Coordinates of C-alpha atoms in Angstrom, one line a residue:
Chain A
M1 CA -0.2 0.1 0.1
I2 CA 1.5 3.6 -1.0
D3 CA 1.6 5.9 2.0
A4 CA 0.5 8.7 -0.1
I5 CA -1.9 10.0 -2.5
V6 CA -1.3 12.8 -3.6
I7 CA -4.2 14.7 -5.3
G8 CA -3.1 17.7 -7.3
V9 CA -0.1 18.8 -9.8
G10 CA 0.5 22.8 -8.9
P11 CA 3.1 24.2 -6.2
A12 CA 0.9 22.6 -2.9
G13 CA 0.3 18.7 -3.9
I14 CA 4.0 18.2 -6.0
S15 CA 5.6 19.9 -3.1
T16 CA 4.2 17.5 -0.7
A17 CA 5.3 14.6 -2.8
I18 CA 9.0 16.1 -2.8
N19 CA 9.1 16.3 0.5
L20 CA 7.2 13.0 1.6
R21 CA 10.4 11.8 -0.5
K22 CA 12.3 13.1 1.0
L23 CA 10.9 12.0 4.5
N24 CA 11.7 8.6 2.8
H25 CA 7.5 7.4 2.5
S26 CA 5.9 6.1 -0.8
V27 CA 3.6 8.6 -2.7
L28 CA 1.7 8.7 -5.3
V29 CA 1.1 12.2 -7.4
L30 CA -2.1 11.9 -9.8
G31 CA -3.7 15.0 -11.4
K32 CA -5.2 16.4 -14.7
D33 CA -5.6 20.0 -14.5
K34 CA -3.0 22.3 -14.1
G35 CA -4.8 24.8 -12.3
Q36 CA -4.7 29.0 -11.4
L37 CA -1.3 29.2 -11.9
S38 CA -1.2 28.0 -15.7
N39 CA -2.4 31.0 -16.3
L40 CA -0.1 33.3 -14.7
D41 CA 2.4 34.8 -17.4
V42 CA 5.4 35.4 -15.4
I43 CA 6.1 34.8 -11.4
D44 CA 9.4 36.5 -10.3
N45 CA 8.9 36.3 -6.5
L46 CA 10.1 33.3 -6.2
Y47 CA 12.7 32.6 -4.0
G48 CA 16.2 31.5 -5.9
H49 CA 13.8 31.4 -9.3
G50 CA 13.9 33.6 -12.2
P51 CA 10.8 35.1 -14.1
I52 CA 9.0 31.6 -15.1
A53 CA 5.9 31.2 -16.8
G54 CA 3.2 29.3 -14.8
E55 CA 3.1 26.9 -17.4
Q56 CA 6.2 26.2 -17.6
L57 CA 7.1 25.7 -13.4
I58 CA 4.0 23.2 -12.8
T59 CA 6.0 21.0 -15.8
K60 CA 9.3 22.0 -14.0
G61 CA 7.9 20.6 -10.6
I62 CA 6.4 17.4 -11.7
M63 CA 9.6 16.9 -14.3
Q64 CA 11.9 17.7 -10.4
S65 CA 9.9 15.2 -8.6
R66 CA 9.4 12.0 -10.9
Q67 CA 13.9 13.0 -10.9
L68 CA 13.0 11.9 -7.3
G69 CA 11.6 8.7 -8.6
I70 CA 7.7 10.5 -7.5
E71 CA 5.3 8.6 -9.6
V72 CA 3.3 11.1 -11.7
K73 CA -0.1 10.1 -13.2
N74 CA -2.0 12.2 -15.7
E75 CA -5.7 10.5 -14.1
S76 CA -8.6 12.4 -13.0
V77 CA -9.8 11.4 -9.5
L78 CA -13.9 10.5 -8.9
N79 CA -13.7 9.5 -6.1
I80 CA -12.0 8.8 -2.2
E81 CA -13.6 6.4 0.2
D82 CA -12.3 6.4 3.9
F83 CA -11.4 2.9 5.3
T84 CA -10.3 4.8 9.0
D85 CA -7.0 2.9 8.2
H86 CA -6.8 3.6 4.9
F87 CA -7.8 4.8 1.8
V88 CA -9.5 3.9 -1.9
V89 CA -9.0 6.1 -4.0
T90 CA -10.9 6.0 -7.8
T91 CA -9.6 7.6 -10.9
T92 CA -10.7 7.2 -14.2
H93 CA -8.5 4.2 -14.8
Q94 CA -8.3 2.4 -11.6
T95 CA -8.1 2.4 -8.3
Y96 CA -5.2 2.7 -5.9
E97 CA -5.1 2.0 -2.1
A98 CA -2.9 4.8 0.2
K99 CA -2.8 5.2 4.2
T100 CA -2.4 8.9 3.3
V101 CA -4.8 11.1 1.0
V102 CA -3.5 15.0 0.5
L103 CA -6.6 17.6 -1.7
S104 CA -4.3 19.9 -3.2
T105 CA -6.8 20.7 -6.3
G106 CA -6.6 24.4 -6.4
K107 CA -8.6 27.0 -5.1
P108 CA -12.3 26.2 -5.0
R109 CA -14.1 27.0 -8.8
V110 CA -17.3 28.0 -8.9
Q111 CA -19.1 25.3 -10.8
I112 CA -21.0 26.9 -13.0
K113 CA -22.3 30.1 -14.3
L114 CA -25.8 30.3 -14.7
E115 CA -28.2 32.8 -13.4
G116 CA -30.0 31.5 -10.4
Y117 CA -27.0 29.2 -9.4
Q118 CA -26.1 31.0 -6.3
A119 CA -29.7 31.6 -5.5
F120 CA -30.3 28.1 -5.3
K121 CA -27.1 26.3 -3.8
S122 CA -28.0 23.6 -1.3
K123 CA -32.0 25.1 -2.3
G124 CA -32.5 22.2 -4.9
I125 CA -28.7 22.4 -6.6
H126 CA -26.4 19.8 -5.3
L127 CA -22.9 18.9 -5.2
C128 CA -22.4 15.5 -3.8
T129 CA -24.5 12.2 -4.4
T130 CA -23.6 11.0 -1.3
C131 CA -23.9 13.6 1.0
D132 CA -27.9 14.5 -0.5
G133 CA -29.3 11.7 -2.7
L134 CA -31.3 10.5 0.2
F135 CA -33.5 14.1 0.0
Y136 CA -34.8 13.1 -3.7
K137 CA -35.4 9.5 -3.3
N138 CA -37.9 8.5 -6.3
K139 CA -38.3 12.6 -7.2
K140 CA -37.4 13.6 -10.7
V141 CA -33.8 14.6 -10.4
A142 CA -31.4 16.3 -13.0
L143 CA -27.6 15.7 -13.4
I144 CA -25.2 18.3 -15.0
G145 CA -22.3 17.0 -16.6
N146 CA -20.9 14.6 -18.8
G147 CA -17.8 11.4 -19.1
A148 CA -16.3 9.3 -16.1
Y149 CA -17.2 12.4 -13.4
L150 CA -20.6 12.0 -14.3
E151 CA -21.6 8.3 -14.6
H152 CA -19.6 8.3 -10.7
E153 CA -22.4 10.0 -9.9
L154 CA -25.1 8.6 -11.3
E155 CA -24.2 5.1 -10.5
T156 CA -24.7 6.7 -6.7
L157 CA -27.8 8.9 -7.9
E158 CA -29.2 5.3 -9.0
N159 CA -29.4 3.9 -5.6
Y160 CA -31.6 7.0 -4.8
T161 CA -34.0 7.6 -7.4
K162 CA -34.3 6.2 -11.6
D163 CA -36.1 9.4 -12.1
I164 CA -33.0 11.1 -14.2
M165 CA -32.3 13.9 -16.1
I166 CA -29.2 14.5 -17.9
F167 CA -27.7 18.1 -18.8
T168 CA -24.8 18.2 -20.9
N169 CA -24.6 22.3 -21.3
G170 CA -23.4 21.8 -25.2
S171 CA -21.3 19.3 -25.0
P172 CA -22.0 16.1 -27.0
Y173 CA -23.1 12.5 -24.9
T174 CA -25.3 10.1 -24.8
H175 CA -26.5 7.1 -22.4
K176 CA -28.4 4.3 -22.4
K177 CA -30.9 4.3 -20.3
Y178 CA -31.6 7.9 -19.2
P179 CA -32.5 11.0 -21.6
V180 CA -29.8 13.7 -22.6
I181 CA -30.6 16.8 -23.6
Q182 CA -27.4 18.5 -25.1
D183 CA -28.8 22.3 -25.3
K184 CA -27.3 24.9 -23.3
L185 CA -28.4 25.7 -20.3
V186 CA -29.7 29.0 -19.4
A187 CA -30.6 29.6 -15.7
F188 CA -32.0 28.1 -12.4
L189 CA -35.7 29.1 -11.8
G190 CA -37.7 29.0 -9.0
E191 CA -39.1 30.8 -6.0
K192 CA -37.9 29.4 -2.6
R193 CA -36.2 26.2 -4.0
L194 CA -35.1 25.1 -7.7
T195 CA -38.0 24.4 -9.6
H196 CA -37.1 24.1 -13.3
I197 CA -34.4 24.2 -15.9
K198 CA -34.2 26.4 -18.7
T199 CA -32.2 25.3 -21.3
I200 CA -31.6 27.4 -25.0
K201 CA -34.7 25.6 -26.5
D202 CA -37.3 24.8 -23.6
T203 CA -38.1 25.4 -19.5
Y204 CA -38.2 21.2 -17.9
Q205 CA -39.3 20.5 -14.0
V206 CA -37.0 19.9 -11.2
N207 CA -37.1 18.8 -8.3
G208 CA -33.5 18.4 -7.7
V209 CA -29.8 19.6 -9.7
F210 CA -26.4 17.5 -9.0
L211 CA -23.5 18.8 -10.9
A212 CA -21.0 16.4 -11.7
I213 CA -19.0 19.2 -14.5
G214 CA -15.5 18.5 -15.4
H215 CA -13.7 16.0 -12.5
P216 CA -14.3 16.7 -9.1
M217 CA -12.1 19.3 -7.2
A218 CA -11.4 19.4 -3.4
T219 CA -14.3 20.7 -2.6
E220 CA -16.4 17.8 -4.4
L221 CA -14.2 15.1 -3.1
S222 CA -14.7 16.7 0.8
L223 CA -17.8 16.2 0.4
K224 CA -18.8 13.0 0.1
L225 CA -15.8 12.5 2.9
G226 CA -17.5 14.7 4.8
V227 CA -14.5 16.9 5.9
L228 CA -15.3 19.9 7.8
M229 CA -14.9 22.8 6.1
K230 CA -15.4 27.0 6.1
D231 CA -17.4 28.7 4.0
D232 CA -15.6 26.7 0.4
N233 CA -12.2 26.1 2.7
I234 CA -10.8 22.6 3.6
V235 CA -10.4 23.0 7.3
V236 CA -6.9 21.6 8.3
D237 CA -4.5 22.0 11.9
N238 CA -1.0 23.3 11.9
F239 CA 0.3 20.2 10.3
M240 CA -2.6 20.4 7.4
Q241 CA -4.6 17.9 8.7
T242 CA -8.8 17.6 8.2
N243 CA -10.8 16.6 10.4
I244 CA -10.6 13.2 9.0
K245 CA -7.8 11.0 10.4
G246 CA -4.9 10.4 7.3
L247 CA -6.6 13.2 5.2
F248 CA -4.6 16.5 4.6
A249 CA -5.4 19.4 1.9
A250 CA -3.2 22.3 0.6
G251 CA -2.6 25.2 -1.1
D252 CA -5.8 26.8 -2.7
C253 CA -8.3 24.9 -1.4
V254 CA -7.7 25.3 2.4
G255 CA -7.8 29.4 1.5
G256 CA -5.3 31.9 3.3
M257 CA -3.1 33.4 0.8
L258 CA -3.8 32.2 -2.8
Q259 CA 0.0 32.5 -3.4
I260 CA 2.6 30.2 -4.2
P261 CA 5.1 30.3 -1.6
K262 CA 2.0 30.0 0.9
A263 CA 1.4 26.9 -1.6
I264 CA 4.5 25.5 -1.1
H265 CA 4.9 25.8 2.5
D266 CA 1.1 24.1 3.0
G267 CA 2.8 21.4 1.2
F268 CA 5.8 21.4 3.6
M269 CA 4.6 21.2 6.4
A270 CA 1.7 18.2 4.5
A271 CA 4.6 16.4 4.3
H272 CA 5.7 16.3 8.1
G273 CA 2.3 16.2 9.0
I274 CA 2.3 12.6 7.3
N275 CA 5.3 11.4 8.2
Q276 CA 4.3 11.8 12.2
Y277 CA 1.1 10.4 11.2
L278 CA 2.4 7.2 9.4
R279 CA 4.8 6.7 12.3
G280 CA 1.4 6.2 15.1
N281 CA 2.3 10.3 16.1
N282 CA -0.7 11.5 15.3
H283 CA -0.9 15.0 16.5
G284 CA -4.3 15.6 17.0
N285 CA -6.4 18.7 15.8
N286 CA -3.6 21.5 16.5
Q287 CA -2.0 20.2 19.0
Y288 CA 1.4 21.2 17.7
T289 CA 2.0 24.6 16.8
Y290 CA 5.4 26.5 15.7
Chain B
M1 CA 13.6 56.7 4.6
I2 CA 13.2 53.7 3.3
D3 CA 10.5 51.3 3.8
A4 CA 12.0 48.3 5.2
I5 CA 15.3 46.9 6.4
V6 CA 16.3 43.3 5.5
I7 CA 19.0 41.9 8.0
G8 CA 20.1 38.8 6.5
V9 CA 21.4 37.1 3.1
G10 CA 19.3 34.1 3.4
P11 CA 16.0 32.4 1.8
A12 CA 13.6 34.4 5.0
G13 CA 15.9 37.7 4.2
I14 CA 15.6 37.6 0.5
S15 CA 11.9 36.2 0.2
T16 CA 10.8 39.6 2.7
A17 CA 12.9 41.4 0.2
I18 CA 11.6 40.1 -2.7
N19 CA 7.6 40.0 -1.9
L20 CA 8.4 44.1 -0.2
R21 CA 9.5 44.8 -3.4
K22 CA 6.6 43.2 -5.3
L23 CA 3.9 45.0 -2.5
N24 CA 6.2 48.5 -4.3
H25 CA 8.1 49.0 -1.4
S26 CA 11.7 50.2 -0.8
V27 CA 14.2 47.8 0.9
L28 CA 17.9 47.4 1.6
V29 CA 18.8 44.1 2.5
L30 CA 22.0 44.2 4.7
G31 CA 24.1 41.0 5.4
K32 CA 27.7 39.1 5.6
D33 CA 27.0 36.0 6.8
K34 CA 26.1 33.4 4.5
G35 CA 24.7 31.1 7.8
Q36 CA 23.5 27.9 8.1
L37 CA 22.0 27.3 4.9
S38 CA 26.0 28.1 2.6
N39 CA 27.2 24.3 4.3
L40 CA 24.7 22.1 2.9
D41 CA 26.1 20.6 -0.8
V42 CA 22.8 19.8 -2.0
I43 CA 18.9 20.7 -1.0
D44 CA 16.8 19.1 -3.3
N45 CA 13.8 19.4 -1.9
L46 CA 12.7 22.9 -2.9
Y47 CA 9.8 23.3 -5.2
G48 CA 10.4 23.9 -8.8
H49 CA 14.5 23.9 -8.5
G50 CA 16.9 21.1 -9.7
P51 CA 19.4 20.3 -6.9
I52 CA 21.6 22.9 -5.8
A53 CA 24.0 23.9 -3.9
G54 CA 23.8 26.2 -0.7
E55 CA 26.0 28.6 -1.3
Q56 CA 24.8 28.7 -5.3
L57 CA 21.2 29.7 -4.1
I58 CA 22.7 32.0 -1.2
T59 CA 24.1 34.0 -4.2
K60 CA 21.1 33.0 -6.5
G61 CA 18.7 34.4 -4.2
I62 CA 21.0 37.7 -4.0
M63 CA 21.3 38.1 -7.8
Q64 CA 17.3 37.6 -7.7
S65 CA 16.4 40.2 -5.6
R66 CA 19.0 43.0 -7.5
Q67 CA 17.3 42.1 -11.0
L68 CA 14.5 42.9 -9.2
G69 CA 16.1 46.4 -7.7
I70 CA 16.8 45.8 -4.7
E71 CA 20.1 47.4 -2.8
V72 CA 22.4 43.9 -1.1
K73 CA 24.9 45.3 0.9
N74 CA 27.7 43.5 2.3
E75 CA 27.5 45.6 5.6
S76 CA 28.0 44.2 9.4
V77 CA 25.2 45.0 11.5
L78 CA 26.5 46.3 14.8
N79 CA 23.1 48.0 16.7
I80 CA 19.2 48.7 15.8
E81 CA 17.4 51.8 17.8
D82 CA 14.2 52.1 18.0
F83 CA 12.4 55.3 17.2
T84 CA 8.9 54.3 17.7
D85 CA 8.0 55.2 14.3
H86 CA 11.2 54.7 12.7
F87 CA 14.2 52.7 13.1
V88 CA 18.2 53.8 13.0
V89 CA 20.2 50.7 11.9
T90 CA 23.8 51.3 12.2
T91 CA 26.4 48.8 10.0
T92 CA 30.2 48.7 10.2
H93 CA 29.9 51.4 7.3
Q94 CA 27.6 53.8 8.2
T95 CA 23.7 54.4 9.5
Y96 CA 20.2 54.2 7.9
E97 CA 16.8 55.0 8.8
A98 CA 14.1 53.0 8.2
K99 CA 10.5 52.2 9.4
T100 CA 10.5 48.5 9.5
V101 CA 13.5 46.2 10.1
V102 CA 13.2 42.5 9.8
L103 CA 16.5 40.5 11.5
S104 CA 16.5 37.2 9.5
T105 CA 20.1 36.4 10.4
G106 CA 19.0 32.4 10.7
K107 CA 19.7 30.2 13.5
P108 CA 20.8 31.6 16.6
R109 CA 24.3 30.2 17.0
V110 CA 26.4 29.5 20.3
Q111 CA 28.4 32.7 21.8
I112 CA 31.5 30.7 22.2
K113 CA 32.6 26.9 22.9
L114 CA 34.1 27.1 26.7
E115 CA 33.6 25.4 29.0
G116 CA 31.2 27.7 32.1
Y117 CA 29.4 29.2 29.3
Q118 CA 26.1 27.7 29.7
A119 CA 26.8 27.3 33.9
F120 CA 27.6 30.9 33.8
K121 CA 25.6 32.5 30.9
S122 CA 23.4 35.4 32.8
K123 CA 25.7 34.7 35.8
G124 CA 28.3 36.7 34.6
I125 CA 28.1 36.4 31.6
H126 CA 26.5 38.8 29.2
L127 CA 25.5 39.8 25.2
C128 CA 24.7 43.0 25.1
T129 CA 26.2 45.7 27.1
T130 CA 22.8 48.0 26.7
C131 CA 21.0 45.4 28.7
D132 CA 23.2 44.0 31.6
G133 CA 26.0 47.2 31.7
L134 CA 24.2 48.9 35.0
F135 CA 25.1 45.5 36.8
Y136 CA 28.6 46.3 36.4
K137 CA 29.2 50.1 37.5
N138 CA 32.6 50.2 38.5
K139 CA 33.7 47.1 38.3
K140 CA 35.8 45.1 36.4
V141 CA 34.7 43.8 33.4
A142 CA 35.8 41.7 30.4
L143 CA 35.4 42.3 26.8
I144 CA 35.4 39.2 24.2
G145 CA 36.0 39.8 20.8
N146 CA 37.4 42.1 18.5
G147 CA 36.8 44.6 15.6
A148 CA 33.7 46.8 15.1
Y149 CA 31.7 45.0 16.9
L150 CA 33.8 45.1 19.8
E151 CA 34.3 48.5 19.6
H152 CA 30.8 49.5 19.5
E153 CA 30.3 47.6 22.5
L154 CA 33.2 49.1 24.5
E155 CA 31.0 52.1 23.9
T156 CA 28.3 51.5 25.5
L157 CA 30.2 49.5 28.7
E158 CA 32.6 52.9 29.0
N159 CA 29.1 54.4 30.2
Y160 CA 29.6 52.1 33.2
T161 CA 33.1 51.2 33.9
K162 CA 36.6 52.1 33.2
D163 CA 38.1 48.9 34.2
I164 CA 37.3 47.0 31.1
M165 CA 40.0 44.1 29.5
I166 CA 39.5 43.1 26.2
F167 CA 40.0 39.6 25.3
T168 CA 40.5 38.2 21.7
N169 CA 40.6 34.7 22.4
G170 CA 43.8 34.0 19.9
S171 CA 42.8 36.9 17.5
P172 CA 45.4 40.0 16.7
Y173 CA 44.0 43.4 18.1
T174 CA 45.4 46.2 19.8
H175 CA 43.7 49.0 21.7
K176 CA 45.1 52.5 22.6
K177 CA 42.9 52.4 26.3
Y178 CA 42.1 49.5 27.3
P179 CA 44.9 46.3 27.9
V180 CA 44.4 43.6 25.4
I181 CA 45.3 39.6 26.1
Q182 CA 45.6 38.0 22.8
D183 CA 45.9 34.7 24.4
K184 CA 43.8 31.8 24.0
L185 CA 40.8 31.4 26.5
V186 CA 40.5 27.9 28.0
A187 CA 37.6 28.9 30.9
F188 CA 35.0 30.2 32.4
L189 CA 35.6 29.7 36.4
G190 CA 33.6 30.8 39.5
E191 CA 31.1 29.2 42.3
K192 CA 27.6 31.0 42.1
R193 CA 28.7 33.1 39.7
L194 CA 31.7 33.9 36.8
T195 CA 34.6 35.1 39.0
H196 CA 37.6 34.0 36.8
I197 CA 38.6 34.2 33.2
K198 CA 41.2 31.7 32.4
T199 CA 42.9 31.2 29.6
I200 CA 46.3 29.1 28.1
K201 CA 48.4 31.6 29.8
D202 CA 47.1 33.3 33.4
T203 CA 44.3 33.6 35.0
Y204 CA 42.0 36.4 35.7
Q205 CA 39.5 37.7 38.1
V206 CA 37.0 39.6 36.9
N207 CA 33.6 40.7 38.0
G208 CA 31.5 40.0 34.7
V209 CA 31.8 39.1 31.1
F210 CA 30.7 40.8 27.9
L211 CA 30.6 39.5 24.4
A212 CA 31.6 40.9 20.9
I213 CA 32.7 38.4 18.9
G214 CA 32.3 38.8 14.7
H215 CA 29.0 40.5 14.5
P216 CA 25.8 40.7 15.9
M217 CA 23.1 37.9 15.1
A218 CA 19.5 38.4 15.8
T219 CA 19.6 37.6 18.9
E220 CA 21.6 40.5 20.0
L221 CA 20.2 42.9 18.7
S222 CA 16.9 41.7 19.8
L223 CA 18.2 41.8 23.0
K224 CA 19.0 45.5 23.1
L225 CA 15.9 46.3 21.6
G226 CA 13.6 44.4 24.3
V227 CA 12.3 42.2 22.0
L228 CA 10.7 38.9 23.5
M229 CA 12.3 36.0 23.3
K230 CA 11.0 32.4 24.0
D231 CA 14.4 30.1 24.8
D232 CA 16.9 31.6 22.4
N233 CA 13.9 32.6 19.9
I234 CA 12.4 35.5 18.5
V235 CA 8.6 35.5 19.4
V236 CA 6.6 36.8 16.3
D237 CA 2.6 37.1 15.9
N238 CA 1.1 35.3 12.5
F239 CA 2.3 38.0 10.1
M240 CA 5.8 38.1 11.6
Q241 CA 6.0 41.3 14.2
T242 CA 8.1 41.4 17.5
N243 CA 6.2 42.7 20.3
I244 CA 7.7 46.0 18.6
K245 CA 5.6 47.8 16.2
G246 CA 7.7 47.7 12.8
L247 CA 10.1 45.1 13.8
F248 CA 9.5 41.8 12.3
A249 CA 11.4 38.6 12.4
A250 CA 11.5 35.7 9.8
G251 CA 13.4 32.3 8.9
D252 CA 15.0 30.7 11.7
C253 CA 15.4 33.1 14.3
V254 CA 11.9 32.6 15.3
G255 CA 12.7 28.7 15.6
G256 CA 10.2 25.9 14.6
M257 CA 11.3 24.4 11.4
L258 CA 14.7 25.3 10.3
Q259 CA 14.6 24.2 6.4
I260 CA 14.0 26.6 3.5
P261 CA 10.2 26.3 2.7
K262 CA 9.8 27.5 6.0
A263 CA 12.2 30.5 5.8
I264 CA 11.1 31.2 2.2
H265 CA 7.6 31.2 3.6
D266 CA 8.6 33.4 6.9
G267 CA 9.8 36.4 4.5
F268 CA 6.1 36.5 2.0
M269 CA 4.6 36.3 5.0
A270 CA 6.8 38.9 6.7
A271 CA 6.2 41.1 3.7
H272 CA 2.6 41.0 3.9
G273 CA 2.7 41.8 7.7
I274 CA 4.7 45.2 6.7
N275 CA 3.0 46.0 3.7
Q276 CA -0.3 46.1 6.2
Y277 CA 2.3 48.2 9.0
L278 CA 3.0 50.4 6.9
R279 CA -0.1 51.5 5.4
G280 CA -1.6 52.3 8.6
N281 CA -3.2 48.9 9.5
N282 CA -0.9 47.7 11.6
H283 CA -3.0 44.0 12.6
G284 CA -2.1 43.6 16.7
N285 CA -0.8 40.3 18.0
N286 CA -2.3 37.2 16.5
Q287 CA -5.1 39.0 15.4
Y288 CA -5.0 37.8 11.5
T289 CA -4.9 33.5 11.3
Y290 CA -5.4 32.0 8.1

């Protein structure tokens, strides 16, 4: 079993991986999205570096970890399951077992920029089938998304209802069991709660909506696991451990300053937190400060 | 007047300077000692870097800050004076005025490795003439050291006593007013308190000893300013401000993990703390956490 699976290939994730490797732990990095950083043209406030483009820095980080013998796989994580003493991580390609998991997928994103999204979030619009599926037992539910993530969420949703419509918001997609609406979405409608989805062509009555767009980020993966969050940020202790033992988070997804030196430092602290955890010195939340 | 003077050219100091510059503040870096880091043959856990020698990394950091228009001067700081709304920094070359000062001189060092040092530290052996000189009014006092730092301390000591002997512990040095003993030191002697200094040739009765070896580090500079310390570390808030408004510290001298990512992050946080301070949002100790 791998000591740690790191989800995310940005500075926080790679910094965690590198420092874990230096502490002699086995580590696998999984990630598809280069995130916020890749949009930066020039970074010139990183100690020891000349000016470098965000995209280039990410590539350099990935290469660096490979040179240290760390496996970095271009796979999208669909789900994490907590088995108390270990985790099972399911990607688009296979499943992995690890003693610890680090979430470092970057800044929580707005799931979908659409009229009515903010108004009906948690009032008919949900991010996590496992968490909120039961509210919609035998109800009419829309699932927005496509691809592997959608299929994974669909499987969970089927435990609660078979009255499912799939909305792809413009992407081509077909499904053998459920109706697929490929038209672009326009708005979420309702009064106190969501009641309808409006596309460019029509309006559909629904009891609830679940989002499974692109691939899940830390927020969505955390929701499934019952991770304590504040606003959209994952709550961690000083060694970056969440309220779930063995589950750590680092970088923009824990909030604070959304900058590279902080992400790198988070990763460094997470590696040391995991090191302690794996050595049986689980420090407990906030026990250690520095 | 300069916005900030950073004392120390290691990762913490240069990271502070770079981030201050990016926040559009004027900054001067002063430092002579390359510190602990220069002893490291290979550093390979620094995100985005290939393997690099400590000495090389320090040089790279200094060059980087110069490229950003930051002045880095190879001067040893002898004293810092606090004038409430600004600081005066005296080096071996001249004096500078700055609105804020950052101490980042690295890990506190053992002042002198000699029998009896630990036993009589603060019991006859002192690091700061300004702090403890008055205890030795008209008493017989030894000053250990040589060069500019010694001369600076001597000037203060003369306010309290003229019965002064200089011990250079093997270095060549002369003084026009006071006797200079150049013999190697062997031990500090005494019972409850220090009473004698023993050299390879003789034993000298003294009431007290002051150290002024090499050049002052954060510990000694802090003592003069009345900075709150815990063990040998400078106590700082989350934005690296000490108990003295406008005086910040970063890196190994504040304790915690003595590693590069932490030093860089300290510098990053100090820069943001100074930015707030200079904008009049002095946050007060521990008010902000992240």
